[in-house]
Structure formats: structure tokens, C-alpha cells
Coordinates of C-alpha atoms in Angstrom, one line a residue:
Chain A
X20 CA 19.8 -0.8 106.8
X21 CA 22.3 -4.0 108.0
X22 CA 22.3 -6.6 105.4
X23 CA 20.2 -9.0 107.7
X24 CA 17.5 -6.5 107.4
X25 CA 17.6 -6.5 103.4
X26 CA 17.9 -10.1 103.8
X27 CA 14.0 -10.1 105.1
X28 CA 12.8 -8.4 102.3
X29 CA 13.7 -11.5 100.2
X30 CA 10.2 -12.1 101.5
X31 CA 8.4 -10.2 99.1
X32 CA 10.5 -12.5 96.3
X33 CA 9.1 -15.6 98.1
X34 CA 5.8 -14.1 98.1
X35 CA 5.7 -13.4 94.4
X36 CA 7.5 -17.2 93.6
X37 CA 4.6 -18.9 96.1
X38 CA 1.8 -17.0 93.8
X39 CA 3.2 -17.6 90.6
X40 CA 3.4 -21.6 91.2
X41 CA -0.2 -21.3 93.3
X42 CA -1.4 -19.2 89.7
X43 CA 0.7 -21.8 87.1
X44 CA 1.9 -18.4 85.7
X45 CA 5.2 -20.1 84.8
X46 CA 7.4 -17.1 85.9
X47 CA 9.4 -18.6 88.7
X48 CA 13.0 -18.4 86.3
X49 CA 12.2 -14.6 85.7
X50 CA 11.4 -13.8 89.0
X51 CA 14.7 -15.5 90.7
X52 CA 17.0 -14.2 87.6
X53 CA 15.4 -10.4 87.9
X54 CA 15.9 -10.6 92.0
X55 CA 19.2 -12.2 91.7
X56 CA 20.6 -9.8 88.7
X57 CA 19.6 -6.5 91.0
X58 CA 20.8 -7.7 94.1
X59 CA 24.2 -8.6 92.1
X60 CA 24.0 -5.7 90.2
X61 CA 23.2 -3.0 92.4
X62 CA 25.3 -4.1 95.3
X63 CA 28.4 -3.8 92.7
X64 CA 27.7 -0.4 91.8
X65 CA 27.0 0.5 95.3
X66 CA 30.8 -0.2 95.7
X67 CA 31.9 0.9 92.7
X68 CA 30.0 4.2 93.7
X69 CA 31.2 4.7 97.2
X70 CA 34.9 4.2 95.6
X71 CA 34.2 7.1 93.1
X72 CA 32.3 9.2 95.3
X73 CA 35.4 8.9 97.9
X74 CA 37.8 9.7 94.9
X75 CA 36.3 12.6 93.8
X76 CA 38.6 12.1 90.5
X77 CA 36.8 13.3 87.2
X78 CA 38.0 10.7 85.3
X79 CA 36.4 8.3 87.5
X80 CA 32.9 10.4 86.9
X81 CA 33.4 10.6 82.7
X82 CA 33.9 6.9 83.0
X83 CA 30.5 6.5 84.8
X84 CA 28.8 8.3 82.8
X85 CA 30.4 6.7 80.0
X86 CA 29.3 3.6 80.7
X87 CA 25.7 4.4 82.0
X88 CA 25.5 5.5 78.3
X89 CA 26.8 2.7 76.8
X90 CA 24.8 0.2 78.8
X91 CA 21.4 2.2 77.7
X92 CA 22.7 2.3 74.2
X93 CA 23.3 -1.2 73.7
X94 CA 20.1 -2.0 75.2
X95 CA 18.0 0.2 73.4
X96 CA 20.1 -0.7 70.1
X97 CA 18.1 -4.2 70.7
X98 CA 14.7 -2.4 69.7
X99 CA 16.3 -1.6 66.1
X100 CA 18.2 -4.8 65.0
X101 CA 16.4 -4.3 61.4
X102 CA 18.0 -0.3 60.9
X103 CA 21.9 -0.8 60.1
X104 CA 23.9 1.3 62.2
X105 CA 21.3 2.5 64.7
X106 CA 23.6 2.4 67.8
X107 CA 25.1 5.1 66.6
X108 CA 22.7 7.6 66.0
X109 CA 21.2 5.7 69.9
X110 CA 24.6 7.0 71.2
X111 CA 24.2 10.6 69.4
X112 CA 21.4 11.0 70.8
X113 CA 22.2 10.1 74.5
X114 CA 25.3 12.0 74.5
X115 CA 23.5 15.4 73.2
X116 CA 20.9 14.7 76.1
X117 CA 23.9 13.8 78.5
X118 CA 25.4 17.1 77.5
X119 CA 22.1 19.8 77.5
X120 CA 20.4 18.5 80.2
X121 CA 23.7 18.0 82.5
X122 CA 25.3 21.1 81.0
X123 CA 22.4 23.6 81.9
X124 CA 22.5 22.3 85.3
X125 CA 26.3 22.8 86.1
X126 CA 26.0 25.9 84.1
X127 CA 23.4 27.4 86.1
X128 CA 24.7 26.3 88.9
X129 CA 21.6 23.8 90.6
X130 CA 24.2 20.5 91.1
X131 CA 27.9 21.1 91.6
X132 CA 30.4 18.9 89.4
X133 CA 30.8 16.6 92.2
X134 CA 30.2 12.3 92.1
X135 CA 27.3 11.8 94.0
X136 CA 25.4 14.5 91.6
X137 CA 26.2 13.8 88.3
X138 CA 26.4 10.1 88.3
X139 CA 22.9 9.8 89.6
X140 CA 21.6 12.2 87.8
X141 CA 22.9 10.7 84.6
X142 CA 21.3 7.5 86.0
X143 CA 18.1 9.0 86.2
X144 CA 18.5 11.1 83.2
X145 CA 19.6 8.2 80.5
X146 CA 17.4 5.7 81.9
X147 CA 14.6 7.1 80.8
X148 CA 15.6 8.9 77.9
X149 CA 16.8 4.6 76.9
X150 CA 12.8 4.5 77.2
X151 CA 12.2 6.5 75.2
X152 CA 15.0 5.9 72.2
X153 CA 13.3 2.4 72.6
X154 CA 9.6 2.9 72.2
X155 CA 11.0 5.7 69.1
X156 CA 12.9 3.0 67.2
X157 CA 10.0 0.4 67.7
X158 CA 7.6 2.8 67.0
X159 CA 9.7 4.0 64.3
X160 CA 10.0 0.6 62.4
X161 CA 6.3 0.0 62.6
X162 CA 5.4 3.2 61.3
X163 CA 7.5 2.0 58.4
X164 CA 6.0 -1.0 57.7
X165 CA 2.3 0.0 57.7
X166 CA 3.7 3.1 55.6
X167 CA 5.9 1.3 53.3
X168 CA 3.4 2.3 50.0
X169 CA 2.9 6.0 51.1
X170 CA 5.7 6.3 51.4
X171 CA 7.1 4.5 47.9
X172 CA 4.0 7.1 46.6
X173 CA 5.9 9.9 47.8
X174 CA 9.6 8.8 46.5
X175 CA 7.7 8.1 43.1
X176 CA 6.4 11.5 42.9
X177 CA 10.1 12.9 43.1
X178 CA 9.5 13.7 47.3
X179 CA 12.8 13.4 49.0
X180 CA 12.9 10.7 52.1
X181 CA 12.6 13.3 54.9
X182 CA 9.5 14.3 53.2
X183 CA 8.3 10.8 52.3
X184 CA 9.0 9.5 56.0
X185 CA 8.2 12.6 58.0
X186 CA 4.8 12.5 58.9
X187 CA 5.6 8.7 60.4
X188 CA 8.8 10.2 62.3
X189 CA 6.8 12.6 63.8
X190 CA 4.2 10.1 65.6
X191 CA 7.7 7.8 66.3
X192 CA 8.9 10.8 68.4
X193 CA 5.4 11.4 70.2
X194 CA 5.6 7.8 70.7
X195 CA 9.0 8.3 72.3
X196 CA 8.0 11.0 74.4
X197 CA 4.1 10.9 75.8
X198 CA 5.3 8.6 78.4
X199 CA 7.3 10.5 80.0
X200 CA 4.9 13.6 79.7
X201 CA 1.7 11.1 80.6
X202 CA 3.9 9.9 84.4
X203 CA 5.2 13.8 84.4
X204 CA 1.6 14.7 84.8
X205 CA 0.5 12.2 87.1
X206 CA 3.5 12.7 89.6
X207 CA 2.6 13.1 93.2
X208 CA -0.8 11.8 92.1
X209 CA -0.4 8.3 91.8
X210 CA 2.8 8.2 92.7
X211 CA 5.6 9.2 94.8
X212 CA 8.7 9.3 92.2
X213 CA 11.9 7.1 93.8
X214 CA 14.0 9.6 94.2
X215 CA 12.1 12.0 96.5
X216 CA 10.6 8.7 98.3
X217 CA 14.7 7.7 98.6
X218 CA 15.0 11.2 100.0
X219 CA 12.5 11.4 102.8
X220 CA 13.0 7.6 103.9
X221 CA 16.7 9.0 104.4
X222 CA 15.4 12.0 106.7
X223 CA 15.8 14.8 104.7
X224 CA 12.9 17.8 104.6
X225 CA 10.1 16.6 101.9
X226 CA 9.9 20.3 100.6
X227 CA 13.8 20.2 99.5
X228 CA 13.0 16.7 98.1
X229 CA 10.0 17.7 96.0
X230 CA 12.8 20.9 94.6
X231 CA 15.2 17.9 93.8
X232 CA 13.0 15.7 92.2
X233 CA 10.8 18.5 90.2
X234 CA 14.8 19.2 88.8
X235 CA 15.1 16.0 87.6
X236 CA 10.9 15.3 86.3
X237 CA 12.3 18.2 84.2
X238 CA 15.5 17.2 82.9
X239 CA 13.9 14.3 82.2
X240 CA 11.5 15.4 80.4
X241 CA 13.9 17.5 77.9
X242 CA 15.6 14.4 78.1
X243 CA 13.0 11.9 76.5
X244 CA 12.4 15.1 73.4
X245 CA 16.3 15.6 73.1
X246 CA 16.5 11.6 72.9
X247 CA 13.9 11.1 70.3
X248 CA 14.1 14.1 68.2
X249 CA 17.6 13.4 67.4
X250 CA 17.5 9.7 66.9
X251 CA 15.0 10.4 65.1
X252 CA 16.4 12.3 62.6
X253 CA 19.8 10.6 62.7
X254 CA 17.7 6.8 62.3
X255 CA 15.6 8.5 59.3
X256 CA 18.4 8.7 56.4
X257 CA 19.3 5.1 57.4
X258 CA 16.1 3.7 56.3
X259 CA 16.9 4.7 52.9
X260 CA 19.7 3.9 50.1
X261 CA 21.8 6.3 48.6
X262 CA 19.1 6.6 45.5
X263 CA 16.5 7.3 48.2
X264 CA 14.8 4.3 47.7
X265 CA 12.8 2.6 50.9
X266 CA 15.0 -0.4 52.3
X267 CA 13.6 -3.6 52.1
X268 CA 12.2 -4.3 56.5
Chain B
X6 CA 14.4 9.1 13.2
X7 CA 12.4 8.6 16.9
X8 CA 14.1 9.6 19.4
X9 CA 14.4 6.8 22.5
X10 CA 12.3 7.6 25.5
X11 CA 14.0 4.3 27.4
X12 CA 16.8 2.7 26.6
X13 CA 17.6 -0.5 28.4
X14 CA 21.0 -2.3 28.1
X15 CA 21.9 -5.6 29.2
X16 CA 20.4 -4.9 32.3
X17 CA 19.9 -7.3 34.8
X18 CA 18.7 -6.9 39.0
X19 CA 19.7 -9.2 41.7
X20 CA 16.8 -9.1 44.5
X21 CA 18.6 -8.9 48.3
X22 CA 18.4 -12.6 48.7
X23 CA 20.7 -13.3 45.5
X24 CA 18.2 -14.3 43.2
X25 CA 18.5 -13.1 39.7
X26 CA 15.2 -11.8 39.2
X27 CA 15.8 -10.0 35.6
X28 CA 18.8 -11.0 33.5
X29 CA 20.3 -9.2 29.9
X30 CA 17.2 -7.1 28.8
X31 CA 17.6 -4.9 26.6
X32 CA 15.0 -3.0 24.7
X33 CA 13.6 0.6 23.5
X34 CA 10.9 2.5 24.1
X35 CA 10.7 5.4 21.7
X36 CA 8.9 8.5 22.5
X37 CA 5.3 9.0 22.4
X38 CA 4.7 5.0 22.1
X39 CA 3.0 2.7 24.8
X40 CA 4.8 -0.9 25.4
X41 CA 2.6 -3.5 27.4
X42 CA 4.9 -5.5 29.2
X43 CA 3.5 -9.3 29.6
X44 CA 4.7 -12.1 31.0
X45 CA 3.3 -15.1 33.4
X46 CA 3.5 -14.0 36.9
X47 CA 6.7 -13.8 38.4
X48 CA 8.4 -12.8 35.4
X49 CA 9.9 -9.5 36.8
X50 CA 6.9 -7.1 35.0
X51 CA 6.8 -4.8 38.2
X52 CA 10.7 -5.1 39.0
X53 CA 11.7 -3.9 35.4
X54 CA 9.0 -1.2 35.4
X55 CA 10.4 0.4 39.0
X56 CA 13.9 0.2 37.6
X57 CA 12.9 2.9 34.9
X58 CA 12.7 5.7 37.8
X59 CA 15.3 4.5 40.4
X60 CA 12.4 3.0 42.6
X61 CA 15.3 0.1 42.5
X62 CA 19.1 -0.1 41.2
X63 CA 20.2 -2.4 38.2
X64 CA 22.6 -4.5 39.0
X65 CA 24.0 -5.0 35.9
X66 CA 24.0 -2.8 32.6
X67 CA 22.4 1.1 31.9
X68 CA 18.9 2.5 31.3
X69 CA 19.0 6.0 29.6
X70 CA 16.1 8.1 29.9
X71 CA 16.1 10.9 27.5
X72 CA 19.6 9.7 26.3
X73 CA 20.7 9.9 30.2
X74 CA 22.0 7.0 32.0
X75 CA 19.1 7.3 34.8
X76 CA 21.6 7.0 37.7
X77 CA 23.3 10.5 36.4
X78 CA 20.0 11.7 36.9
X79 CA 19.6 13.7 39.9
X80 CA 16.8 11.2 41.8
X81 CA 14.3 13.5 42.3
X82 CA 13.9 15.1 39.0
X83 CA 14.3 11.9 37.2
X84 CA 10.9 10.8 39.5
X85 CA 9.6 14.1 38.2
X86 CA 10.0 13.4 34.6
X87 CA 9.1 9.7 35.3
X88 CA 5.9 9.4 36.6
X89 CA 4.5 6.2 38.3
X90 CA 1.3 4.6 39.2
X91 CA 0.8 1.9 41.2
X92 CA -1.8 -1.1 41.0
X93 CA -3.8 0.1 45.0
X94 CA -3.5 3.5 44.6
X95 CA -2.2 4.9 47.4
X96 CA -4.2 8.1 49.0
X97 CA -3.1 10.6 51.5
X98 CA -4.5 12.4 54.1
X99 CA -7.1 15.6 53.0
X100 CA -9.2 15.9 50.2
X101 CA -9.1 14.9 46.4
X102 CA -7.4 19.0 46.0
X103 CA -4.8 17.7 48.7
X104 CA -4.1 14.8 46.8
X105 CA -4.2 16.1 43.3
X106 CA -1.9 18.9 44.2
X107 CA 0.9 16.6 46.6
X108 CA 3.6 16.5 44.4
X109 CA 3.7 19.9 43.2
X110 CA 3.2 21.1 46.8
X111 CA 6.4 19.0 47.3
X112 CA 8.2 20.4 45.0
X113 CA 7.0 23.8 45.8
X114 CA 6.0 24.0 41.8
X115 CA 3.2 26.6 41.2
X116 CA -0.3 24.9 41.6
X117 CA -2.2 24.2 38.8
X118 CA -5.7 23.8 38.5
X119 CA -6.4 21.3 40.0
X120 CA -9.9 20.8 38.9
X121 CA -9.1 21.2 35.6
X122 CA -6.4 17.7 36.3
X123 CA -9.6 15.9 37.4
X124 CA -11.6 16.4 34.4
X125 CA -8.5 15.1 32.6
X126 CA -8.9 12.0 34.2
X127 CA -12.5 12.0 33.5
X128 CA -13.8 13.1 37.1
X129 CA -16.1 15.7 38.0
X130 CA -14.5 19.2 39.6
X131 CA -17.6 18.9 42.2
X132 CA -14.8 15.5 44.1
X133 CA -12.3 18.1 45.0
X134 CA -13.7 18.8 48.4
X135 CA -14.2 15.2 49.2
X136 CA -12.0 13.5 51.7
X137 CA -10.2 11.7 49.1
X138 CA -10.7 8.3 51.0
X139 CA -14.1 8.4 50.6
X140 CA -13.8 7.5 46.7
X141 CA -14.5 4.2 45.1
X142 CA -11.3 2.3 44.1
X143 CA -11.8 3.6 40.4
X144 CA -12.3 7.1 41.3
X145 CA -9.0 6.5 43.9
X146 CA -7.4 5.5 40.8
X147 CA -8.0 8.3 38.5
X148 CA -7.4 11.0 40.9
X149 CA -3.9 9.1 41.7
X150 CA -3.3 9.4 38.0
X151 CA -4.1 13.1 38.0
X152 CA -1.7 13.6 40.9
X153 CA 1.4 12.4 38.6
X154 CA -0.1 13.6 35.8
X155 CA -0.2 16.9 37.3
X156 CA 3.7 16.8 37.6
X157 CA 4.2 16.7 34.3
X158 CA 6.0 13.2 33.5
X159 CA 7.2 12.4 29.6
X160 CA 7.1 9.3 30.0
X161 CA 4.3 7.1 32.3
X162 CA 4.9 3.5 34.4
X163 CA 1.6 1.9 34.2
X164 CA 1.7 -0.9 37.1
X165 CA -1.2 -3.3 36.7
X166 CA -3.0 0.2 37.3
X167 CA -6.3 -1.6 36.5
X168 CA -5.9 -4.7 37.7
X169 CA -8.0 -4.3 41.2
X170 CA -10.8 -2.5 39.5
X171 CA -13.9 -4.2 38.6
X172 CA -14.8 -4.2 34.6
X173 CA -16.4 -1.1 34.5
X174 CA -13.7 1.2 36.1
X175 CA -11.3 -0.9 34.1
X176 CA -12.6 0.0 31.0
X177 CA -13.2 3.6 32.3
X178 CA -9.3 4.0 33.6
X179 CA -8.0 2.5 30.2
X180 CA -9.7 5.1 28.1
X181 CA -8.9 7.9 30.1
X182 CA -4.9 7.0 29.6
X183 CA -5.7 6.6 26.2
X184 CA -7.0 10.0 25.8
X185 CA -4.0 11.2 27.7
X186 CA -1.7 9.5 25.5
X187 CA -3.2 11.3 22.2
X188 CA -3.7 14.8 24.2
X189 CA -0.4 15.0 25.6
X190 CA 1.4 12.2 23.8
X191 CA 2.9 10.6 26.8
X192 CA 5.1 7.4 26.4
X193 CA 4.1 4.8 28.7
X194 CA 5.2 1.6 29.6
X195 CA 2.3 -0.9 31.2
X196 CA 2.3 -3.6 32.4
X197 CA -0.8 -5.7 32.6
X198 CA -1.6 -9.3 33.2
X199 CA -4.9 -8.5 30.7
X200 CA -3.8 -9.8 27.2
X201 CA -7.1 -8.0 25.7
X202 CA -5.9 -4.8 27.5
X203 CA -2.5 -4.9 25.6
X204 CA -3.9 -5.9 22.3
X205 CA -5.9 -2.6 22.8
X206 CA -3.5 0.0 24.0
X207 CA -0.4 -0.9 23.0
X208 CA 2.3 -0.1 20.0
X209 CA 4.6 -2.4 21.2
X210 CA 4.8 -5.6 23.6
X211 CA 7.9 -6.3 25.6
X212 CA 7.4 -10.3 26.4
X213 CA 9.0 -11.2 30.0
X214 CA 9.9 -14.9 31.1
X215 CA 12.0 -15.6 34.2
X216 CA 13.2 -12.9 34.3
X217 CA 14.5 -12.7 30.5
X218 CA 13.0 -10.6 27.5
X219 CA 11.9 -13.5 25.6
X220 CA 10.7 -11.4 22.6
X221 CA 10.2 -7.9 22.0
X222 CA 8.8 -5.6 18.8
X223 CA 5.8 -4.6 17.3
X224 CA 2.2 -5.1 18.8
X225 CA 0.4 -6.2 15.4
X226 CA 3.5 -8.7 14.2
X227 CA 4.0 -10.2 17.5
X228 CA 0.7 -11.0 18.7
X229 CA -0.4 -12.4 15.3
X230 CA 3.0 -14.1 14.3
X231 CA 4.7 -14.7 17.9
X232 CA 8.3 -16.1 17.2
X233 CA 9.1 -18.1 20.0
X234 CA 7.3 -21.0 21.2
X235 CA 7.5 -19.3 24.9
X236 CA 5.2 -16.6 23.5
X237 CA 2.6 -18.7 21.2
X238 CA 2.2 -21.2 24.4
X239 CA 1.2 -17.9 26.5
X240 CA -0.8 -16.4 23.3
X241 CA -2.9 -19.7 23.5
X242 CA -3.4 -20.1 27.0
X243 CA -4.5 -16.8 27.3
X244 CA -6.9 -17.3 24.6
X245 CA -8.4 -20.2 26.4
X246 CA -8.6 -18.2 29.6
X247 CA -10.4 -15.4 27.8
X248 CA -12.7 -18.4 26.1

């Protein structure tokens, strides 16, 4: 596609911009930041891609992958301003996701350690376990809130914190992880997911493309449970002081 | 010589905003007695009662319970031998059994019968089955009672446990601690914002104003020969508001 073709697809922007002054919906700013930001965005790692995929140097690929992680972790960090120390236990958690999921795959030998794999993968991978660490540490800090005097009842009976918080960690981790398994079960239903859309557009065989993209519906899915499971239980002990009592929200 | 069930010294707790919200008290509370802790509202009734099991830290000076300063404590046990109950009683999911039986289950402590806990608390074995968020406020009450009863406390924090319960259940809840008291001679430290309630249960008053322990001692001397003005002034407007 020649950048005067993309250029016509700025269309679609107008068209959004013309209904949302026709509707008074006030979103004009968003919609010409969020168009600008991707263009800028995405055309800059499109370069910074092609250089690493022509590298080939694995330093070039950690750094990547470093950064995609980074990026998701900062952002998801904003859902849990109130817990002290969350990006840490974020970052934990995306690196143990980056490692299984990414891991298995090399190790069984479905994707070879090359650029154009692992980055994208990652991509796919850590963006929506980020999802997920998100809706966990919002859920999470609700959960706490509504709870706050069950669980004070369950400190004052002598309960320890993980006992006093668990039941409320365990619906923070569904909540982390039914969206991914509610769009994992609807896939090919109501929708076609981008990577196997990106696929086909490009020419390649839809059968191979549905194998590629049923590889990743998986590895995201072990993703958003590996996310939230162990932010979970890293984000858990931070809730409390060091004589287990329930910090003040 | 009694032995002290709490021992409080100098102790004072800064709130996360800096405020001072208790300052210097010191006081003891010997075994087997009940103090009523008073005070106008705001006074820091429910902030000194939660220090007494951890639920918050001093900031400044030591409380001992059982002659142990409460922070050498290991936490849990000290909420074991502590017991607390709150002014909404707080009920968990399941039955009355379930809720009776928690904090043993926690603890993985042999369960005891929990039927016989109820009737301690003056409830009828036939609740146990109940979804336990089916009971009246009162009944909620009692059975959360019997749930840190059943853990065995020595010593009782009583907060404002009757204070949402209509005369009736009141009266009801306040007898059945009293008959716990002289069963199992339980010390317990209550507060209540009901002047009539602490002339009726308790040995000794601990007086809270600002945050400061204005005047402490004997039930009987102080509410019949109060020795600060602080004290007489919240004698006689309580009177007027019981006229």
C-alpha cells in the first residue's frame, strides 16, 4: 500500500470528525489526537521494526521486548495509583508471561528465535495480558473497598491477609481474565481476529492463518491467567502493613 | 494483687493525615473487669479500642496485654486472645454454623459445638441452618458475638456493639455479655455512647476528650463524684438528654 493510498483512508477520520460535530458529541480533540498518535506511532515502529528485523541482532530483539513490557507496565500501573509499589509486581507479572508463554513456544519449537516472530508475538501477547493486569488492579481495588469491613472481621478474628482478602482476589482475577476467555469464544464468530485478517489481506492461505492465530488466541489466553494470577498475588501483601492491618484506600 | 489485662502507657496515635487523634493515655484494665469507655463523639473511643489488638499501631508509648507489649505478640494470636466486635456486624457468606465456626475454621482449631455457642448468646440451635443474612440486626449481632466468642478471647473490645439495634435487642445483647462476663469472666473494654448502658455494665469508666484520658477509675466514684469539670459538663448533659 503507497502512502497516497493510506492517505485516502484519512477519510474514515473525516467521517467520524463530520458526525461527531453533526451529533455535538464533543470528541473532535480525541479523535484527531488518537489518529494522529497511531499514524506517528506506528509508522515509527514500522521503521524501527524493519531496522531490527534486517539486523537480526538479539540484543536489538531483548530491547523490544523490553520496552513493549515497559510501555504496558507503565500503562497499566495507571489503574493502581492507590497500591504503593504496584509497577513492580505489573512488571513480575508481564515478565513471567513474557517468559512461559514465549518460552514454550521456542521450546517446542512453533516460532523460531527470529525478529519478526518474537516481537510481534510479544506485541500481541503483552497487550492483552496489560488488559487484563488493568481490569485485575481496578477490579482489585474495588473489591477492597466494598470489602473493607469483611475483611477488618477476618484480621480481628486472628485470619491472616491472604485469608482475609482471598475470596475478593479471586473475583479480581476472574475479572482480569473472562475477557479474554468471553472474545476467545466468540472468535471467528463475530469476529475475524487482526492477525489472521492481516494474514489473508497479505495473500497467505487462510488455513495456515487460522493455525497462526489459534497459537496466539492461546498464548493469550495463558497470558491474561499468568498476568493476573501473579499480580494478584504479588499486589495482595501490599494492601496490608507489616501488622497485617488493612491500609487506609 | 489483680493482675493487668491491659496496660496502656503514654500511648498516643497519629491518624495518616498527621492529626493527633489520641495523646498520653495511660490506664489499666485488670482482669475479669469491664471499663466503658465514654467520651463525646470524636474523642478517639473506637481508635483506642482497635489499638488493644493491633487493628492499628501506636504511635507513641506501649500497650501490654497479659504483661506483653502487644507488638511482641505474634499478630495473629494476639487477635486470637483479643477478641473484637464491631458496631454493623459483619456476616459472611453460608449459614449461622458457617459463621459461628469462621475463625476456628481459620485457624484450623477443632470445631466446637457450635450450637451450644448460640445458646450462649441467647439464640435458639434451630438458626444454625439459616443463611446467616437472613437474621434481624440483633440476631446478626449475637451470632457475631458467638463467632469471637467461640475463639476463646480473655479479654473482649465491645465497639458501640449495640448502638444500631433498636431498644429491645439492645437490652437483649447487653445481658447476654453480661451473663458472659460472670460465666466465663471475660474482661472487656466497651465503648458506648449510652451513659445508662455504662452505669449498668461497667466496673470502671475510662473518660475520653480530644483525644486525651480526661479521667479514669472507678464506675461508682466517678459517675457520682466526677473530678473534672470536662466530666460533670458531659454527666449533666447526658442527664438532660436521657430527661
Amino acid at each position: 500500500m503507497s502512502y497516497l493510498s493510506l492517505s485516502f483512508t484519512l477519510l474514515f477520520v473525516v467521517v467520524s470528525l463530520v458526525l461527531s460535530i453533526w451529533l455535538r458529541l464533543g470528541v473532535e480533540r480525541d479523535i484527531v489526537i488518537a489518529a494522529v498518535r497511531a499514524g506517528i506511532q506506528l509508522l515509527v515502529v514500522g521503521y524501527i521494526l524493519k531496522f531490527v528485523f534486517a539486523s537480526q541482532q538479539t540484543i536489538f530483539i531483548l530491547l523490544m521486548v523490553a520496552l513493549i513490557i515497559a510501555v504496558a507496565a507503565w500503562n497499566a500501573r495507571g489503574r493502581a495509583k492507590a497500591i504503593p509499589g504496584a509497577i513492580w509486581a505489573i512488571l513480575a507479572g508481564l515478565v513471567v508471561t513474557e517468559i512461559v508463554t514465549q518460552g514454550l513456544l521456542l521450546g517446542i519449537g512453533v516460532v523460531p528465535f527470529q525478529a519478526r516472530y518474537i516481537i510481534t508475538i510479544t506485541g500481541m501477547i503483552i497487550g492483552n495480558s496489560m488488559v487484563a493486569a488493568g481490569l485485575l488492579l481496578n477490579r482489585l481495588q474495588r473489591e477492597i473497598e466494598n470489602g473493607r469491613a469483611e475483611i477488618t472481621a477476618v484480621l480481628a478474628l486472628g485470619g491472616s491477609p491472604k485469608q482475609a482478602v482471598y475470596p475478593r482476589l479471586k473475583q479480581a482475577i476472574r475479572a482480569g481474565m473472562i475477557p479474554t476467555i468471553d472474545s476467545t469464544k466468540t472468535t471467528g464468530l463475530v469476529q475475524l481476529p487482526g492477525m489472521m485478517t492481516g494474514q489473508i489481506i497479505a495473500g497467505a492461505d487462510p488455513v495456515q492463518a487460522v493455525r497462526y492465530q489459534l497459537m496466539i488466541l492461546f498464548c493469550i489466553l495463558a497470558g491474561s491467567a499468568i498476568t493476573s494470577i501473579v499480580i494478584g498475588f504479588l499486589t495482595y501483601p501490599k494492601l496490608f502493613t507489616p501488622h497485617q492491618q488493612l491500609r487506609e484506600g | 494483687m489483680s493482675e493487668a489485662a491491659i496496660q496502656m502507657m503514654d500511648v498516643g496515635y497519629q491518624s495518616d493525615g498527621d492529626t493527633w487523634l489520641l495523646q498520653g493515655v495511660s490506664a489499666t484494665l485488670e482482669r475479669g473487669r469491664t471499663a466503658a469507655v465514654i467520651g463525646p463523639s470524636g474523642a478517639g473511643k473506637s481508635t483506642l479500642l482497635s489499638l488493644c489488638n493491633l487493628l492499628r499501631t501506636p504511635s507513641t508509648g506501649r500497650i501490654e496485654v497479659a504483661g506483653k507489649e502487644i507488638r511482641d505478640w505474634p499478630v495473629q494470636l494476639l487477635r486470637q486472645k483479643v477478641g473484637m466486635v464491631f458496631q454493623a456486624a459483619t456476616m459472611f457468606p453460608g449459614t449461622v454454623e458457617d459463621n459461628v465456626l469462621f475463625g476456628l475454621r481459620l485457624h484450623n482449631r477443632p470445631l466446637t459445638d457450635a450450637g451450644r455457642l448460640l445458646e450462649l448468646v441467647d439464640l435458639p440451635r434451630g438458626l444454625l441452618t439459616k443463611p446467616a443474612t437472613d437474621l434481624s440486626g440483633g440476631q446478626q449481632q449475637r451470632v457475631a458475638l458467638a463467632r469471637t466468642l467461640a475463639m476463646e478471647p480473655d479479654v473482649l473490645l465491645l465497639d458501640e456493639v449495640t448502638s444500631a439495634l433498636d431498644v429491645h435487642a439492645k437490652r437483649e445483647v447487653e445481658e447476654t455479655l453480661l451473663e458472659i462476663r460472670s460465666r466465663l469472666n471475660t474482661t472487656m473494654l466497651w465503648v458506648t455512647h449510652d451513659l445508662r448502658q455504662a452505669r449498668r455494665v461497667a466496673d470502671d469508666i475510662w473518660f475520653l476528650v480530644a483525644g486525651r484520658l480526661v479521667e479514669d477509675g472507678p464506675a461508682e466514684r466517678l459517675l457520682v463524684e466526677p473530678a473534672t469539670s470536662e466530666l460533670r459538663s458531659f454527666l449533666a448533659q447526658a442527664k438532660e438528654g436521657e430527661a
